[in-house]
PDB file of C-alpha atoms in Angstrom:
ATOM      1  CA  GLN L   1      -3.768-184.054  -6.014  1.00 96.00           C
ATOM      2  CA  MET L   2      -6.151-181.491  -4.537  1.00 95.00           C
ATOM      3  CA  ALA L   3      -4.564-181.526  -1.101  1.00 95.00           C
ATOM      4  CA  THR L   4      -1.056-181.289  -2.556  1.00 95.00           C
ATOM      5  CA  ALA L   5      -2.126-178.397  -4.793  1.00 95.00           C
ATOM      6  CA  LEU L   6      -3.365-176.620  -1.671  1.00 94.00           C
ATOM      7  CA  GLY L   7      -0.010-177.117   0.082  1.00 94.00           C
ATOM      8  CA  VAL L   8      -0.820-180.139   2.241  1.00 95.00           C
ATOM      9  CA  LYS L   9       1.847-182.780   2.912  1.00 96.00           C
ATOM     10  CA  VAL L  10       0.042-186.009   1.980  1.00 97.00           C
ATOM     11  CA  ILE L  11       0.677-189.580   3.119  1.00 97.00           C
ATOM     12  CA  ALA L  12      -1.519-192.032   1.212  1.00 97.00           C
ATOM     13  CA  THR L  13      -2.364-195.701   1.618  1.00 95.00           C
ATOM     14  CA  ALA L  14      -3.054-198.123  -1.220  1.00 94.00           C
ATOM     15  CA  GLY L  15      -3.236-201.870  -1.716  1.00 91.00           C
ATOM     16  CA  SER L  16      -0.423-202.404  -4.237  1.00 93.00           C
ATOM     17  CA  ASP L  17       3.029-201.062  -5.021  1.00 95.00           C
ATOM     18  CA  GLU L  18       1.732-199.860  -8.404  1.00 94.00           C
ATOM     19  CA  LYS L  19      -1.052-197.857  -6.744  1.00 95.00           C
ATOM     20  CA  CYS L  20       1.411-196.460  -4.184  1.00 96.00           C
ATOM     21  CA  ALA L  21       3.703-195.332  -7.020  1.00 96.00           C
ATOM     22  CA  MET L  22       0.730-193.619  -8.667  1.00 96.00           C
ATOM     23  CA  CYS L  23      -0.128-191.792  -5.404  1.00 96.00           C
ATOM     24  CA  GLU L  24       3.444-190.556  -5.111  1.00 97.00           C
ATOM     25  CA  SER L  25       3.488-189.456  -8.767  1.00 96.00           C
ATOM     26  CA  LEU L  26       0.373-187.400  -7.985  1.00 95.00           C
ATOM     27  CA  GLY L  27       2.057-185.594  -5.099  1.00 96.00           C
ATOM     28  CA  ALA L  28       1.931-187.788  -2.000  1.00 97.00           C
ATOM     29  CA  VAL L  29       5.212-187.508  -0.086  1.00 96.00           C
ATOM     30  CA  LYS L  30       4.826-191.184   0.815  1.00 97.00           C
ATOM     31  CA  ALA L  31       2.385-193.958  -0.005  1.00 97.00           C
ATOM     32  CA  ILE L  32       2.101-197.003   2.250  1.00 97.00           C
ATOM     33  CA  ASN L  33       1.075-200.384   0.847  1.00 96.00           C
ATOM     34  CA  TYR L  34      -1.339-201.519   3.572  1.00 94.00           C
ATOM     35  CA  ASN L  35      -1.024-205.146   2.421  1.00 94.00           C
ATOM     36  CA  ASP L  36       2.722-205.179   3.117  1.00 96.00           C
ATOM     37  CA  HIS L  37       3.140-202.620   5.915  1.00 96.00           C
ATOM     38  CA  ASP L  38       1.295-201.514   9.027  1.00 95.00           C
ATOM     39  CA  PHE L  39       0.110-198.004   8.159  1.00 94.00           C
ATOM     40  CA  VAL L  40      -0.064-197.050  11.846  1.00 95.00           C
ATOM     41  CA  SER L  41       3.614-197.672  12.573  1.00 96.00           C
ATOM     42  CA  GLU L  42       4.671-196.366   9.145  1.00 95.00           C
ATOM     43  CA  SER L  43       2.778-193.080   9.492  1.00 94.00           C
ATOM     44  CA  LEU L  44       4.205-192.600  12.997  1.00 95.00           C
ATOM     45  CA  ARG L  45       7.708-193.384  11.701  1.00 95.00           C
ATOM     46  CA  ILE L  46       7.363-190.922   8.802  1.00 94.00           C
ATOM     47  CA  THR L  47       5.994-188.018  10.832  1.00 95.00           C
ATOM     48  CA  GLY L  48       7.433-188.738  14.262  1.00 95.00           C
ATOM     49  CA  ILE L  49       4.202-187.528  15.894  1.00 96.00           C
ATOM     50  CA  GLY L  50       1.318-188.841  13.791  1.00 96.00           C
ATOM     51  CA  VAL L  51      -0.836-187.192  11.160  1.00 97.00           C
ATOM     52  CA  ASP L  52      -3.138-184.205  11.562  1.00 97.00           C
ATOM     53  CA  VAL L  53      -6.096-185.381   9.455  1.00 97.00           C
ATOM     54  CA  ILE L  54      -7.183-188.762   8.118  1.00 97.00           C
ATOM     55  CA  LEU L  55      -9.836-189.171   5.431  1.00 96.00           C
ATOM     56  CA  ASP L  56     -11.130-192.721   5.849  1.00 95.00           C
ATOM     57  CA  MET L  57     -13.546-194.613   3.676  1.00 93.00           C
ATOM     58  CA  VAL L  58     -13.147-198.031   5.308  1.00 94.00           C
ATOM     59  CA  GLY L  59     -14.403-197.607   8.876  1.00 93.00           C
ATOM     60  CA  GLY L  60     -14.865-200.695  11.058  1.00 93.00           C
ATOM     61  CA  THR L  61     -11.604-202.042  12.453  1.00 91.00           C
ATOM     62  CA  TYR L  62      -9.678-199.227  10.774  1.00 92.00           C
ATOM     63  CA  ILE L  63     -11.195-196.583  13.040  1.00 94.00           C
ATOM     64  CA  GLN L  64      -9.193-197.563  16.129  1.00 93.00           C
ATOM     65  CA  ARG L  65      -6.030-197.905  14.018  1.00 93.00           C
ATOM     66  CA  ASN L  66      -6.658-194.492  12.481  1.00 95.00           C
ATOM     67  CA  LEU L  67      -6.965-192.940  15.933  1.00 95.00           C
ATOM     68  CA  LYS L  68      -3.547-194.408  16.831  1.00 94.00           C
ATOM     69  CA  SER L  69      -2.117-192.812  13.669  1.00 96.00           C
ATOM     70  CA  LEU L  70      -3.308-189.318  14.578  1.00 97.00           C
ATOM     71  CA  ALA L  71      -1.121-186.682  16.193  1.00 97.00           C
ATOM     72  CA  ASP L  72      -2.493-185.000  19.312  1.00 97.00           C
ATOM     73  CA  ASP L  73      -5.402-182.713  18.322  1.00 98.00           C
ATOM     74  CA  GLY L  74      -5.799-184.779  15.136  1.00 97.00           C
ATOM     75  CA  ARG L  75      -9.038-185.288  13.240  1.00 97.00           C
ATOM     76  CA  LEU L  76     -10.507-188.422  11.699  1.00 97.00           C
ATOM     77  CA  VAL L  77     -13.007-187.728   8.923  1.00 97.00           C
ATOM     78  CA  GLN L  78     -15.194-190.666   7.864  1.00 96.00           C
ATOM     79  CA  ILE L  79     -16.254-190.305   4.236  1.00 94.00           C
ATOM     80  CA  ALA L  80     -17.590-193.848   3.683  1.00 93.00           C
ATOM     81  CA  PHE L  81     -17.833-197.269   5.353  1.00 92.00           C
ATOM     82  CA  LEU L  82     -16.533-199.994   3.045  1.00 90.00           C
ATOM     83  CA  GLU L  83     -15.964-202.336   6.006  1.00 91.00           C
ATOM     84  CA  SER L  84     -18.478-201.285   8.650  1.00 91.00           C
ATOM     85  CA  ALA L  85     -20.142-198.291  10.273  1.00 91.00           C
ATOM     86  CA  LYS L  86     -19.551-199.866  13.708  1.00 92.00           C
ATOM     87  CA  ALA L  87     -16.345-199.743  15.751  1.00 90.00           C
ATOM     88  CA  ASP L  88     -15.033-200.456  19.224  1.00 88.00           C
ATOM     89  CA  LEU L  89     -13.599-197.131  20.454  1.00 88.00           C
ATOM     90  CA  LYS L  90     -11.365-196.305  23.376  1.00 85.00           C
ATOM     91  CA  LEU L  91     -12.787-192.903  24.243  1.00 90.00           C
ATOM     92  CA  ALA L  92     -10.168-192.128  26.893  1.00 92.00           C
ATOM     93  CA  GLN L  93      -7.564-191.963  24.117  1.00 88.00           C
ATOM     94  CA  MET L  94      -9.714-189.409  22.306  1.00 92.00           C
ATOM     95  CA  MET L  95     -10.073-187.300  25.430  1.00 95.00           C
ATOM     96  CA  THR L  96      -6.449-187.323  26.590  1.00 96.00           C
ATOM     97  CA  ARG L  97      -5.093-186.610  23.090  1.00 96.00           C
ATOM     98  CA  ARG L  98      -7.936-184.215  22.134  1.00 97.00           C
ATOM     99  CA  LEU L  99      -8.839-186.224  19.022  1.00 97.00           C
ATOM    100  CA  SER L 100     -12.014-185.671  17.068  1.00 96.00           C
ATOM    101  CA  ILE L 101     -14.059-187.802  14.712  1.00 96.00           C
ATOM    102  CA  THR L 102     -16.407-186.293  12.198  1.00 95.00           C
ATOM    103  CA  GLY L 103     -18.132-187.425   9.051  1.00 93.00           C
ATOM    104  CA  SER L 104     -18.954-185.961   5.704  1.00 87.00           C
ATOM    105  CA  THR L 105     -21.235-186.835   2.832  1.00 84.00           C
ATOM    106  CA  LEU L 106     -23.049-184.725   0.270  1.00 76.00           C
ATOM    107  CA  ARG L 107     -26.228-186.778   0.044  1.00 80.00           C
ATOM    108  CA  PRO L 108     -28.278-185.314   2.925  1.00 80.00           C
ATOM    109  CA  GLN L 109     -27.086-181.726   2.427  1.00 86.00           C
ATOM    110  CA  ASN L 110     -29.563-179.048   1.455  1.00 90.00           C
ATOM    111  CA  ASP L 111     -29.169-176.972  -1.694  1.00 92.00           C
ATOM    112  CA  LEU L 112     -27.632-173.982   0.138  1.00 94.00           C
ATOM    113  CA  VAL L 113     -24.864-176.134   1.645  1.00 92.00           C
ATOM    114  CA  LYS L 114     -24.213-177.785  -1.710  1.00 91.00           C
ATOM    115  CA  GLN L 115     -24.052-174.330  -3.321  1.00 95.00           C
ATOM    116  CA  ARG L 116     -21.411-173.195  -0.803  1.00 95.00           C
ATOM    117  CA  ILE L 117     -19.395-176.350  -1.449  1.00 93.00           C
ATOM    118  CA  ALA L 118     -19.620-175.767  -5.204  1.00 94.00           C
ATOM    119  CA  GLU L 119     -18.478-172.155  -4.765  1.00 97.00           C
ATOM    120  CA  GLY L 120     -15.499-173.322  -2.706  1.00 96.00           C
ATOM    121  CA  LEU L 121     -14.562-175.859  -5.382  1.00 95.00           C
ATOM    122  CA  GLN L 122     -14.884-173.226  -8.085  1.00 97.00           C
ATOM    123  CA  LYS L 123     -12.655-170.812  -6.160  1.00 97.00           C
ATOM    124  CA  HIS L 124      -9.994-173.196  -4.818  1.00 96.00           C
ATOM    125  CA  ILE L 125      -9.946-176.294  -7.056  1.00 96.00           C
ATOM    126  CA  TRP L 126     -11.171-175.339 -10.542  1.00 97.00           C
ATOM    127  CA  PRO L 127      -8.140-173.087 -11.206  1.00 97.00           C
ATOM    128  CA  HIS L 128      -5.866-176.110 -10.622  1.00 97.00           C
ATOM    129  CA  LEU L 129      -8.011-178.178 -13.023  1.00 96.00           C
ATOM    130  CA  ALA L 130      -7.934-175.403 -15.624  1.00 97.00           C
ATOM    131  CA  SER L 131      -4.140-175.089 -15.384  1.00 96.00           C
ATOM    132  CA  GLY L 132      -3.660-178.866 -15.622  1.00 95.00           C
ATOM    133  CA  ARG L 133      -1.958-179.035 -12.213  1.00 94.00           C
ATOM    134  CA  ILE L 134      -4.586-181.588 -11.176  1.00 96.00           C
ATOM    135  CA  ALA L 135      -6.604-183.888 -13.404  1.00 95.00           C
ATOM    136  CA  PRO L 136      -8.834-186.913 -13.046  1.00 94.00           C
ATOM    137  CA  ILE L 137      -7.024-190.227 -13.401  1.00 95.00           C
ATOM    138  CA  MET L 138      -8.667-192.364 -16.047  1.00 95.00           C
ATOM    139  CA  ASP L 139      -8.285-196.140 -16.022  1.00 95.00           C
ATOM    140  CA  SER L 140     -10.487-197.235 -18.892  1.00 95.00           C
ATOM    141  CA  GLU L 141     -13.541-196.456 -20.982  1.00 96.00           C
ATOM    142  CA  PHE L 142     -16.306-198.852 -22.009  1.00 97.00           C
ATOM    143  CA  PRO L 143     -19.304-198.406 -24.286  1.00 97.00           C
ATOM    144  CA  LEU L 144     -22.586-198.434 -22.346  1.00 97.00           C
ATOM    145  CA  ALA L 145     -23.433-201.787 -23.915  1.00 97.00           C
ATOM    146  CA  GLU L 146     -20.407-203.243 -22.096  1.00 97.00           C
ATOM    147  CA  ALA L 147     -21.407-202.016 -18.627  1.00 97.00           C
ATOM    148  CA  ALA L 148     -21.103-205.551 -17.228  1.00 97.00           C
ATOM    149  CA  ARG L 149     -17.491-205.715 -18.439  1.00 96.00           C
ATOM    150  CA  ALA L 150     -16.830-202.311 -16.840  1.00 96.00           C
ATOM    151  CA  HIS L 151     -18.218-203.617 -13.534  1.00 95.00           C
ATOM    152  CA  THR L 152     -15.972-206.661 -13.792  1.00 95.00           C
ATOM    153  CA  ARG L 153     -12.992-204.340 -14.276  1.00 95.00           C
ATOM    154  CA  MET L 154     -14.094-202.218 -11.318  1.00 92.00           C
ATOM    155  CA  GLU L 155     -14.323-205.269  -9.051  1.00 91.00           C
ATOM    156  CA  THR L 156     -10.666-206.149  -9.641  1.00 84.00           C
ATOM    157  CA  SER L 157      -7.921-204.556  -7.603  1.00 76.00           C
ATOM    158  CA  GLU L 158      -5.942-203.970 -10.797  1.00 83.00           C
ATOM    159  CA  HIS L 159      -7.549-200.734 -11.939  1.00 89.00           C
ATOM    160  CA  ILE L 160      -6.150-197.332 -11.041  1.00 93.00           C
ATOM    161  CA  GLY L 161      -8.445-194.375 -11.640  1.00 93.00           C
ATOM    162  CA  LYS L 162     -11.924-193.866 -12.982  1.00 94.00           C
ATOM    163  CA  ILE L 163     -13.746-196.357 -15.156  1.00 96.00           C
ATOM    164  CA  VAL L 164     -16.036-194.536 -17.560  1.00 96.00           C
ATOM    165  CA  LEU L 165     -19.126-195.675 -19.413  1.00 97.00           C
ATOM    166  CA  LYS L 166     -19.370-193.893 -22.757  1.00 96.00           C
ATOM    167  CA  ILE L 167     -22.886-193.117 -23.934  1.00 94.00           C
TER     168      ILE L 167
END
């Protein structure tokens, strides 16, 4: 939603047709079900040249596949490592195609950096929230006493959106 609101053409990946439909309803021009289709060949087919930026939260074996999905001069941004923080890389591919890999997380940032990020969000994203153009996607809400049930819901692949504990 945020990228689309800022004018970015988004291709998303998700693990079910229902989740892909949700991504497209939120502005993705295409969503690829990674359980049914190879996202590398699909993203190359859709764009003809590859994608400019990939935000990846899986890591591991996906890193090499992500690099194949990038257009020349593309950037891979690691934002988490659900699979693994280790990967076998072919660095020559990065050099000849001028690819870059970077990472991002808020945890180790100092207060000044976090303040600048917050100011950027306030300037560029909050107006879209205020207008209703973007909004958080809510899956379900549980009373705090049912936190275990909320965790069970979170561990399924069925949920789409945030699971909230109500205090």
